[in-house]
Amino acid sequence: SQELEQSPQSLIVQEGKNLTINCTSSKTLYGLYWYKQKYGEGLIFLMMLQKGGEEKSHEKITAKLDEKKQQSSLHITASQPSHAGIYLCGADRGGSEKLVFGKGTKLTVNP
Amino acid sequence: EPEVTQTPSHQVTQMGQEVILRCVPISNHLYFYWYRQILGQKVEFLVSFYNNEISEKSEIFDDQFSVERPDGSNFTLKIRSTKLEDSAMYFCASRRQGAVYGYTFGSGTRLTVV
C-alpha cells in the first residue's frame, strides 16, 4: 500500500518565520492533497497537485510537487498563529477512490 | 462555501449497540466517502460510494459496517454492534465528478464506545 512519510512530525516556530513541511511517497504520486486539521476537528482542504513540477499557492501557503522524487513540500511564508494546526498530506493511487494519508505535521506558531 | 455536514458531533454508545452516523454531502457531489481517525493515528479510508453502491472498501470495513444513501441528500454509516476499538473520529467526505476536484471533508463525529 502507498505509504506517506511526513517530516518533521512537529514544528514550533516564531510568528513571522517561514517554514517547510515535506511529504514523501513510497510509490508514484498521481494526486497529492494537502489538508489542515485543528485538533479534534475536520480536515480543511488546502490544495491539490497533480502534475510533476506543479506549484500552487493560497494566501501565504505554497505547495509543490516533485514527481521524480515522489515528494511534495508545503511552504508557509511569514507564519501567523492562525497557521497553527496539523498539516496532512494525502495521496491517491490512480484507479482507486481512496486517499492514503500521512501521520501529519503538528505546527505551533508562537506569537 | 458549501459544506459537508455531519451529525451528531459526538456520540457515546455502549459496546454492542448499533450506531448510525449521518452525513449530508455537498449537493452536486457524486462521490461519497467515510474515513476514520483513531486518536493519535492516521486518517484511514473506510469506504467509497458512487451511483448508489459501494465502489471500494478497506479491510476495516467488515460486515459490522454498512453505508446507505436513503434519500437524495443523506449518507449514513451504520455500525451494527460496536466494539471498544471502534472509538474514533469518523469523517464523511464528498467529491464532484472529475479528477481535478478535491475531497471536501465534514467536521467529523467523535464516537466513543464504552
Coordinates of C-alpha atoms in Angstrom, one line a residue:
Chain A
S1 CA 0.0 0.0 0.0
Q2 CA 1.1 3.6 -0.5
E3 CA 3.0 5.0 2.4
L4 CA 3.4 8.7 3.0
E5 CA 6.0 9.9 5.3
Q6 CA 5.8 13.5 6.6
S7 CA 8.6 15.5 8.1
P8 CA 9.0 16.9 10.5
Q9 CA 6.5 15.3 12.9
S10 CA 6.2 18.6 14.8
L11 CA 7.4 22.1 14.3
I12 CA 7.5 25.1 16.6
V13 CA 8.2 28.5 15.0
Q14 CA 8.1 32.1 16.0
E15 CA 5.5 34.2 14.3
G16 CA 6.8 35.7 11.1
K17 CA 9.2 32.9 10.3
N18 CA 9.0 30.8 7.2
L19 CA 8.7 27.0 7.3
T20 CA 8.5 23.9 5.1
I21 CA 6.8 20.6 5.6
N22 CA 7.6 17.6 3.4
C23 CA 5.6 14.6 2.3
T24 CA 7.4 11.7 0.7
S25 CA 5.7 8.8 -1.0
S26 CA 7.0 5.3 -1.4
K27 CA 5.0 5.0 -4.6
T28 CA 4.2 7.1 -7.7
L29 CA 2.1 10.1 -6.9
Y30 CA -1.0 10.6 -9.0
G31 CA -2.7 13.2 -6.9
L32 CA -1.3 14.9 -3.8
Y33 CA -3.6 16.7 -1.4
W34 CA -2.8 19.0 1.5
Y35 CA -5.2 19.4 4.3
K36 CA -5.1 21.3 7.6
Q37 CA -6.7 19.9 10.7
K38 CA -7.3 21.6 14.0
Y39 CA -7.2 19.2 16.9
G40 CA -10.4 17.2 17.2
E41 CA -11.9 18.9 14.1
G42 CA -12.4 18.2 10.4
L43 CA -10.0 18.4 7.6
I44 CA -9.8 21.7 5.7
F45 CA -8.8 21.3 2.0
L46 CA -5.8 23.5 1.1
M47 CA -4.8 22.4 -2.3
M48 CA -4.3 19.5 -4.7
L49 CA -1.3 18.9 -7.0
Q50 CA -1.4 16.5 -9.9
K51 CA 1.4 17.2 -12.3
G52 CA 5.2 17.0 -11.7
G53 CA 6.6 20.4 -11.1
E54 CA 3.2 21.8 -10.3
E55 CA 3.1 24.6 -7.8
K56 CA 0.0 26.2 -6.2
S57 CA -0.4 29.0 -3.7
H58 CA -3.2 30.0 -1.4
E59 CA -2.6 33.2 0.6
K60 CA 0.8 32.6 2.3
I61 CA 0.9 28.8 1.7
T62 CA 2.6 27.3 -1.3
A63 CA 2.8 23.7 -2.3
K64 CA 5.0 22.0 -4.9
L65 CA 5.0 18.5 -6.3
D66 CA 8.3 16.9 -7.3
E67 CA 7.1 13.8 -9.2
K68 CA 10.5 12.4 -9.8
K69 CA 11.3 12.5 -6.1
Q70 CA 7.8 11.4 -5.3
Q71 CA 7.7 14.3 -2.9
S72 CA 5.6 17.3 -2.1
S73 CA 6.5 20.3 0.0
L74 CA 4.3 22.8 1.8
H75 CA 5.8 26.2 2.5
I76 CA 4.4 28.8 4.7
T77 CA 5.7 32.3 4.4
A78 CA 5.6 34.7 7.4
S79 CA 3.8 32.3 9.6
Q80 CA 1.0 33.5 11.9
P81 CA -0.7 31.9 14.9
S82 CA -3.7 31.2 12.6
H83 CA -1.5 28.8 10.7
A84 CA -1.2 26.5 13.7
G85 CA -2.7 23.1 13.4
I86 CA -1.9 19.7 11.9
Y87 CA -1.0 19.5 8.3
L88 CA -1.8 16.3 6.5
C89 CA -0.8 15.1 3.1
G90 CA -2.9 12.6 1.3
A91 CA -2.4 10.8 -2.0
D92 CA -4.4 8.7 -4.3
R93 CA -3.0 5.8 -6.3
G94 CA -4.8 6.4 -9.5
G95 CA -7.6 3.9 -10.3
S96 CA -8.5 3.9 -6.6
E97 CA -11.0 6.1 -4.9
K98 CA -9.2 6.1 -1.6
L99 CA -6.9 8.7 -0.2
V100 CA -3.9 7.5 1.9
F101 CA -2.8 9.9 4.5
G102 CA 0.5 10.7 6.2
K103 CA 0.6 10.9 10.0
G104 CA 0.6 14.7 9.9
T105 CA 2.9 17.5 11.0
K106 CA 1.9 19.5 14.0
L107 CA 2.7 23.1 13.6
T108 CA 2.8 25.5 16.6
V109 CA 3.3 29.2 15.9
N110 CA 4.3 31.3 18.9
P111 CA 3.4 34.9 19.0
Chain B
E1 CA -18.9 28.0 0.7
P2 CA -20.7 24.6 0.6
E3 CA -20.1 22.2 3.4
V4 CA -20.3 18.6 4.3
T5 CA -22.5 18.4 7.4
Q6 CA -22.1 15.6 9.9
T7 CA -24.3 14.7 12.9
P8 CA -24.0 14.2 15.7
S9 CA -20.7 15.8 16.5
H10 CA -20.2 13.5 19.4
Q11 CA -21.8 10.1 20.3
V12 CA -21.3 7.9 23.2
T13 CA -22.6 4.4 23.0
Q14 CA -22.4 1.1 24.9
M15 CA -20.4 -1.8 23.5
G16 CA -22.6 -4.0 21.4
Q17 CA -25.1 -1.2 20.5
E18 CA -25.8 -0.1 16.9
V19 CA -24.9 3.4 15.9
I20 CA -25.8 5.4 12.8
L21 CA -23.6 8.3 11.8
R22 CA -25.2 10.8 9.5
C23 CA -23.8 13.0 6.7
V24 CA -25.2 15.5 4.3
P25 CA -22.7 15.7 1.4
I26 CA -22.5 18.8 -0.9
S27 CA -25.5 18.7 -3.2
N28 CA -23.8 18.5 -6.6
H29 CA -21.2 15.9 -5.5
L30 CA -21.4 12.4 -6.8
Y31 CA -18.8 10.5 -4.8
F32 CA -19.1 9.9 -1.1
Y33 CA -16.7 8.5 1.5
W34 CA -16.2 7.6 5.1
Y35 CA -12.9 7.8 6.8
R36 CA -11.9 7.3 10.4
Q37 CA -9.2 8.5 12.7
I38 CA -8.4 6.7 15.9
L39 CA -6.9 9.2 18.4
G40 CA -3.2 9.8 17.6
Q41 CA -3.3 7.8 14.4
K42 CA -3.6 8.4 10.7
V43 CA -6.8 9.1 8.9
E44 CA -7.9 5.8 7.4
F45 CA -10.1 5.1 4.4
L46 CA -13.2 3.0 5.1
V47 CA -15.5 3.1 2.1
S48 CA -16.4 4.9 -1.1
F49 CA -19.8 5.1 -2.6
Y50 CA -20.9 6.1 -6.1
N51 CA -24.1 5.6 -8.1
N52 CA -25.8 4.0 -5.1
E53 CA -23.3 1.3 -4.5
I54 CA -20.0 0.7 -2.7
S55 CA -17.2 1.3 -5.2
E56 CA -14.3 0.4 -2.9
K57 CA -13.9 -0.6 0.7
S58 CA -11.0 -1.2 3.1
E59 CA -10.2 -4.2 5.2
I60 CA -11.5 -2.3 8.2
F61 CA -15.0 -2.1 6.6
D62 CA -16.2 -5.6 7.6
D63 CA -19.7 -7.0 8.0
Q64 CA -20.3 -4.8 11.0
F65 CA -20.3 -1.7 8.8
S66 CA -22.8 -0.7 6.2
V67 CA -23.5 2.5 4.3
E68 CA -26.6 3.8 2.8
R69 CA -27.9 6.8 0.9
P70 CA -31.6 6.6 2.0
D71 CA -32.7 9.7 0.1
G72 CA -31.2 12.3 -2.2
S73 CA -29.3 14.1 0.5
N74 CA -28.2 11.9 3.4
F75 CA -25.4 9.4 3.5
T76 CA -25.1 7.2 6.6
L77 CA -22.6 4.9 8.2
K78 CA -24.0 2.1 10.4
I79 CA -22.0 0.1 12.8
R80 CA -24.1 -2.9 13.8
S81 CA -22.5 -4.0 17.1
T82 CA -19.9 -1.5 18.3
K83 CA -16.7 -2.6 19.9
L84 CA -14.3 -0.6 22.1
E85 CA -11.9 -0.3 19.2
D86 CA -14.5 1.4 17.0
S87 CA -13.9 4.5 19.2
A88 CA -12.6 7.1 16.7
M89 CA -13.4 10.3 14.8
Y90 CA -15.4 9.4 11.7
F91 CA -15.2 11.7 8.8
C92 CA -17.6 11.9 5.8
A93 CA -16.3 13.3 2.6
S94 CA -17.7 14.0 -0.9
R95 CA -16.3 15.0 -4.2
R96 CA -17.5 16.2 -7.6
Q97 CA -17.0 14.2 -10.7
G98 CA -13.6 14.9 -12.3
A99 CA -10.1 14.2 -11.1
V100 CA -9.3 17.8 -10.6
Y101 CA -11.7 18.3 -7.7
G102 CA -10.5 17.7 -4.2
Y103 CA -12.3 15.9 -1.5
T104 CA -14.4 18.0 0.9
F105 CA -14.5 16.6 4.5
G106 CA -17.0 17.2 7.2
S107 CA -16.2 18.2 10.7
G108 CA -16.5 14.6 11.9
T109 CA -18.4 12.6 14.5
R110 CA -16.5 11.6 17.6
L111 CA -17.7 8.1 18.5
T112 CA -16.9 6.9 22.0
V113 CA -17.7 3.2 22.8
V114 CA -17.8 2.4 26.5

